Coordinates of C-alpha atoms in Angstrom, one line a residue:
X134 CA 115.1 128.1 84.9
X135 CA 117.5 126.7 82.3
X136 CA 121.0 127.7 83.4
X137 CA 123.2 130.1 81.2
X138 CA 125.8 127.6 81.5
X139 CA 124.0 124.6 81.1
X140 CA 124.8 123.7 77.8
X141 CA 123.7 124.1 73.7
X142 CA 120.6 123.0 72.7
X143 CA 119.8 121.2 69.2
X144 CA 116.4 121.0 67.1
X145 CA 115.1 117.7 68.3
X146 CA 113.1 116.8 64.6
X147 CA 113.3 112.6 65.3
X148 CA 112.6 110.4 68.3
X149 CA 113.5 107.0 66.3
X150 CA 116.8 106.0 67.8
X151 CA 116.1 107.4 72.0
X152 CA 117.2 105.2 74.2
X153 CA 114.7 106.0 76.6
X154 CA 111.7 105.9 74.0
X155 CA 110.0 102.5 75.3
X156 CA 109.9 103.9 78.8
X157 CA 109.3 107.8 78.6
X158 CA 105.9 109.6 78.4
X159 CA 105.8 109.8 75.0
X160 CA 105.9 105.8 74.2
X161 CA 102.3 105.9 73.5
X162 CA 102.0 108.8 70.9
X163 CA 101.4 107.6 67.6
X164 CA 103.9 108.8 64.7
X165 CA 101.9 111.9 64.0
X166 CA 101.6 113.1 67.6
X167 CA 105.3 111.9 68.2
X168 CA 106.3 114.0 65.5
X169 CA 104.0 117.4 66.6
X170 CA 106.0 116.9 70.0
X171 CA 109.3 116.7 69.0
X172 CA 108.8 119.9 67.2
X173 CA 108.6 121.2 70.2
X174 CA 111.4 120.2 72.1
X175 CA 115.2 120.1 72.0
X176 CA 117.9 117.8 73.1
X177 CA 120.6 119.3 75.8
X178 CA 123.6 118.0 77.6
X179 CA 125.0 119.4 80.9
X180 CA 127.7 118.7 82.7
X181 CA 127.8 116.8 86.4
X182 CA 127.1 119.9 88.7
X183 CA 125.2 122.5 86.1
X184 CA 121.9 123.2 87.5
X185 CA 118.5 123.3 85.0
X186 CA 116.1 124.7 87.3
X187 CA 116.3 126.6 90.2
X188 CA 113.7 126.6 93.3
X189 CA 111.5 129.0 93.8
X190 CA 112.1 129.9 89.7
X191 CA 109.2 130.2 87.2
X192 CA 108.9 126.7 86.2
X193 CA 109.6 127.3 82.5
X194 CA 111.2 124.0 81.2
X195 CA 110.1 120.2 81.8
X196 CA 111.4 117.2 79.7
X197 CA 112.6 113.9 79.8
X198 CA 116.2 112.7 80.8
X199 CA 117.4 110.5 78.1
X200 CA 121.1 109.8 79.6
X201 CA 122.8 110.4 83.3
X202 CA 121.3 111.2 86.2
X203 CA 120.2 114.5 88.3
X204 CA 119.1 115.3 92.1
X205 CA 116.3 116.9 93.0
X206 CA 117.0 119.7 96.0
X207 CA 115.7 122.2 98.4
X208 CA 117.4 124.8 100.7
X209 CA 116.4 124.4 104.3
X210 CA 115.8 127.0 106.4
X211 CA 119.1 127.2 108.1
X212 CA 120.7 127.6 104.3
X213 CA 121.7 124.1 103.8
X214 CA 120.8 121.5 100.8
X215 CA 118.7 118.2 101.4
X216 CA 118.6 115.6 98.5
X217 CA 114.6 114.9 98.1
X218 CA 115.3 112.8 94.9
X219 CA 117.2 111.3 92.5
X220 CA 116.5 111.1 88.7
X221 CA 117.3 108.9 86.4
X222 CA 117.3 107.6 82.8
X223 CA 113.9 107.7 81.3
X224 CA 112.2 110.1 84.1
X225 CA 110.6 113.2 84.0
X226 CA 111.4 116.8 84.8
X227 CA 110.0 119.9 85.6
X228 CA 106.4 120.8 86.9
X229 CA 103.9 121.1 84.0
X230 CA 100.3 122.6 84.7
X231 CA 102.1 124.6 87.7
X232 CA 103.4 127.9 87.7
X233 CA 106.9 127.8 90.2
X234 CA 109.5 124.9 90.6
X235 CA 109.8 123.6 93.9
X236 CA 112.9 122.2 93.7
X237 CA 116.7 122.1 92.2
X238 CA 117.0 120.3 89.4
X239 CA 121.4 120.2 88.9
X240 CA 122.9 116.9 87.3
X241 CA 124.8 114.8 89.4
X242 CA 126.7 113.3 86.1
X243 CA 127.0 114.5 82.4
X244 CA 123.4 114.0 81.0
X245 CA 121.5 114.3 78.6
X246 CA 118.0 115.4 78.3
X247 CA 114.8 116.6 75.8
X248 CA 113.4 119.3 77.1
X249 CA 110.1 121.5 76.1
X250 CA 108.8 124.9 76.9
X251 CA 106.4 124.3 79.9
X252 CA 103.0 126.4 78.3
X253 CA 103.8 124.5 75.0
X254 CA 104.1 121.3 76.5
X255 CA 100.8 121.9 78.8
X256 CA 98.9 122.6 75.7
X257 CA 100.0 119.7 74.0
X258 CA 99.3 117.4 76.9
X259 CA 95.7 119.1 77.2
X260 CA 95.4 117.8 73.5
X261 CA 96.9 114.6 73.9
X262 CA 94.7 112.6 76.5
X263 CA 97.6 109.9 76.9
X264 CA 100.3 112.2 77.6
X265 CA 98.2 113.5 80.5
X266 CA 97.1 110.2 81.6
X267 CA 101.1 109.5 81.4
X268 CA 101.9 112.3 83.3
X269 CA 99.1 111.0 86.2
X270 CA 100.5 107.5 86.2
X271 CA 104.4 108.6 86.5
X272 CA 102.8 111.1 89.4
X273 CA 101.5 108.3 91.0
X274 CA 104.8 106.1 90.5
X275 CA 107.0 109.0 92.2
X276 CA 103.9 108.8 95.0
X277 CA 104.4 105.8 95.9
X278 CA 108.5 105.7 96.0
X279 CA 108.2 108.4 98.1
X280 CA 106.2 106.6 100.5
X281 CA 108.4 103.6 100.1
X282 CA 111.3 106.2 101.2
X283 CA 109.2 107.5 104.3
X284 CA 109.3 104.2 105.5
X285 CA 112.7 103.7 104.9
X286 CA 114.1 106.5 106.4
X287 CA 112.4 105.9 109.5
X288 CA 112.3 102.1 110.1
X289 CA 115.4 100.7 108.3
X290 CA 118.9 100.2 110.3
X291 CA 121.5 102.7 108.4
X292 CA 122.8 99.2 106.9
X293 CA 119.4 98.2 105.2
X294 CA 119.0 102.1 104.1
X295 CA 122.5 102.1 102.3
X296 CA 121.3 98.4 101.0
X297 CA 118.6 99.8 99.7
X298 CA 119.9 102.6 98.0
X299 CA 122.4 100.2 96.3
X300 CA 119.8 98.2 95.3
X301 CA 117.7 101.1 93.9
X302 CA 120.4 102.7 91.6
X303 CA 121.4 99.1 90.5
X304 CA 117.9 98.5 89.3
X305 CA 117.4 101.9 87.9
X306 CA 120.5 102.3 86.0
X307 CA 120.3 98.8 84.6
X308 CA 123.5 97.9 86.2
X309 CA 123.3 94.6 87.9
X310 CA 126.6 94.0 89.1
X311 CA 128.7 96.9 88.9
X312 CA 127.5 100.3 89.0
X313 CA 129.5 104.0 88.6
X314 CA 128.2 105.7 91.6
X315 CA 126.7 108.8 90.7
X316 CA 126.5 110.1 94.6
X317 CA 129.5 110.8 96.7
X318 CA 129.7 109.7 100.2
X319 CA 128.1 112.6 101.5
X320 CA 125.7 112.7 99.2
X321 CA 124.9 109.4 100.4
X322 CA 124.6 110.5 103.6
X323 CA 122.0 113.4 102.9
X324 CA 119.4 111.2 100.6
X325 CA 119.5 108.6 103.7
X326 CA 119.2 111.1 106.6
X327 CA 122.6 109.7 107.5
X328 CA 126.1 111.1 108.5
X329 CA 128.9 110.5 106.0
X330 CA 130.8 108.4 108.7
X331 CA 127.9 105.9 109.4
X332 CA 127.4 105.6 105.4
X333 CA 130.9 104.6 105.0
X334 CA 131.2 102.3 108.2
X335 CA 128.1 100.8 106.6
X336 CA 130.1 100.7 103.2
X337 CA 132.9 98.8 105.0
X338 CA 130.8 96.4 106.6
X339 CA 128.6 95.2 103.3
X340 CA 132.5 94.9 101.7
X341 CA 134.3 92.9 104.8
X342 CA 131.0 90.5 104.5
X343 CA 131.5 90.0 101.0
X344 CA 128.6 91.4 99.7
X345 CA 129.6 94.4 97.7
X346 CA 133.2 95.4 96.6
X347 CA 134.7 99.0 96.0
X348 CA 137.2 98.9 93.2
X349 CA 137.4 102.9 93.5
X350 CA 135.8 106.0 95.3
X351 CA 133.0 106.0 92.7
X352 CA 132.7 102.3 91.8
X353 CA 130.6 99.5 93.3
X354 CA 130.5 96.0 92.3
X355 CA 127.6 94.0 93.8
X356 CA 129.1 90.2 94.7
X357 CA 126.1 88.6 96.4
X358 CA 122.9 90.4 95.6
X359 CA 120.9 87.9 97.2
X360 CA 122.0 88.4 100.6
X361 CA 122.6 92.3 99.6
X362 CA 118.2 92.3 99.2
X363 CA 117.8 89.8 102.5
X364 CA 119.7 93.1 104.1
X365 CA 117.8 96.0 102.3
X366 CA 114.2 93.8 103.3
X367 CA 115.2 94.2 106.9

């Protein structure tokens, strides 16, 4: 559910001008259906550590992130948090055609997002064939980075996880060389199943091989991405 303290919302009449339009599940609607939908929605922005939807909630609100980034959580049984996901610019929130969220949705950095009533948006996809068959593809997409993260998690040295996490928000965020890190060392440390000291040994040993630099707790410049993917490939 939408948190109290998430934000205003504003009428969300025109999509000419999103940044995320090319890439979003709406690029294929024509004017007229583009239009229909955004009558529907609204734009919001919350700040980094406001949470949009809370597990276990009635899953009320989906939409598309148009700006920052978010995590995706769950509470373990013993009360603490575990990363299951990141989401970025472009991607998709909330659980349409089903009735509870399974996860925290809380932004990791200011963001921006459209979102839509989840029964209005589910009868509008049930009308629109190609936002449905978007919704199946990005489905499948997530499918298969999650499988890609299985296999990460439990073949990869810590060295090649951290690798490939760098590698993943570089390509994600459109950042090739230097890129705002939207995770804290810890944070780090629970998407890669990692401690928070062996993330920042691994940190240190990318930087003293002259492969990455850290010009500040929450900034990473990328000096030699070749050797950066050799290292992520295993």
């Amino acid at each position: 559910m939408l948190s109290g303290r998430s934000g205003g919302g504003e009428a969300n009449r025109s999509c000419e001008g999103c940044a995320v339009r090319a890439s979003a599940i709406c690029c294929s609607l024509d004017p007229v259906a583009l239009d229909a939908l955004s009558r529907l929605g609204r734009k919001i922005h919350v700040l980094a550590g406001q949470t949009l939807v809370w597990e276990g909630d009635e899953s009320i609100l989906v939409g598309n992130v148009l700006a920052g980034m978010l995590k995706l959580s769950t509470v373990t049984g013993d009360g603490r948090e575990q990363i299951v996901g990141i989401v970025y610019p472009s991607d998709f929130i909330g659980r349409p055609f089903g009735r509870d969220s399974h996860h925290s949705v809380t932004a990791l950095t200011d963001a921006s997002l459209c979102v839509f009533g989840r029964s209005a948006f589910d009868r509008f996809a049930h009308e629109h064939g190609e936002v449905e068959h978007a919704l199946l593809a990005r489905t499948l997409v997530e499918l298969d980075r999650a499988r890609h993260w299985m296999l990460l998690l439990g073949r990869k040295s810590a060295c090649e996880r951290v690798a490939s996490l760098i590698l993943e928000m570089s390509a994600r965020l459109n950042a090739e060389q230097e890129i705002a890190l939207p995770l804290s060392r810890q944070q780090m440390a629970d998407v890669l199943g990692l401690t928070i000291e062996t993330v920042s040994r691994s940190l240190t040993k990318l930087k003293h091989a002259g492969i990455i630099s850290l010009p500040g707790t929450r900034r990473l410049t990328i000096d030699a991405p070749d050797k950066l993917k050799r290292i992520a490939d295993g």
